[in-house]
């Protein structure tokens, strides 16, 4: 069984640990969070050596800003979705409707993803009973990480529900709900039950 743990670091964007036998770190917040994340691991009772992969939900500075720093400190592979991985390698933010006006000036260190995700991926090879799902909406290469207990770290998928193309959003939502997602853990704001969110999004009782 795996679960999503909020690292609770002082950041404008949440960092999550998806913990099974081993652990994935999902997103790294803005630049300069490396040591805070290692401290949060210790506070959560997770030995640094039990981390097997770093996963970026999408290539925006407040989600991947400390990826390069953390990768160098931990020497574990980094994973990102395509085509966001191409922006990550250039150190550039994916620009979309939700991007702030100064997005081009919000820089981060370029990082080459060791694993580029083009289709859904099982994390059991990394010692974690969880799945990485391609969930475009906020960006074309957005990823979500679904733990076996139904918790799901979704990055900025929730704001993407209202700014992304409706058909693409609904396809991603269906994938998450069919996969067993019960609670979304967004990068901004509190977690939310999937059923409650669907009632709001579709404006109907289910």
PDB file of N, CA and C in Angstrom, residues 15 22 106 110 136 182:
ATOM      1  N   UNK A  15       4.996  20.174  -1.911  1.00  0.00           N
ATOM      2  CA  UNK A  15       5.865  19.059  -2.274  1.00  0.00           C
ATOM      3  C   UNK A  15       5.278  17.833  -1.587  1.00  0.00           C
ATOM      4  N   UNK A  22       9.348   2.012  -0.947  1.00  0.00           N
ATOM      5  CA  UNK A  22      10.266   3.115  -1.160  1.00  0.00           C
ATOM      6  C   UNK A  22       9.434   4.365  -1.416  1.00  0.00           C
ATOM      7  N   UNK A 106      10.847  33.999 -14.506  1.00  0.00           N
ATOM      8  CA  UNK A 106      10.908  33.091 -13.361  1.00  0.00           C
ATOM      9  C   UNK A 106      11.732  31.883 -13.772  1.00  0.00           C
ATOM     10  N   UNK A 110      18.238  24.283 -15.590  1.00  0.00           N
ATOM     11  CA  UNK A 110      17.856  23.261 -16.562  1.00  0.00           C
ATOM     12  C   UNK A 110      18.235  21.872 -16.044  1.00  0.00           C
ATOM     13  N   UNK A 136      -2.940  15.545 -19.095  1.00  0.00           N
ATOM     14  CA  UNK A 136      -2.877  16.894 -19.670  1.00  0.00           C
ATOM     15  C   UNK A 136      -4.116  17.699 -19.326  1.00  0.00           C
ATOM     16  N   UNK A 182      -9.406   8.779  -5.068  1.00  0.00           N
ATOM     17  CA  UNK A 182     -10.446   9.132  -4.103  1.00  0.00           C
ATOM     18  C   UNK A 182     -10.247  10.536  -3.537  1.00  0.00           C
TER      19      UNK A 182
END
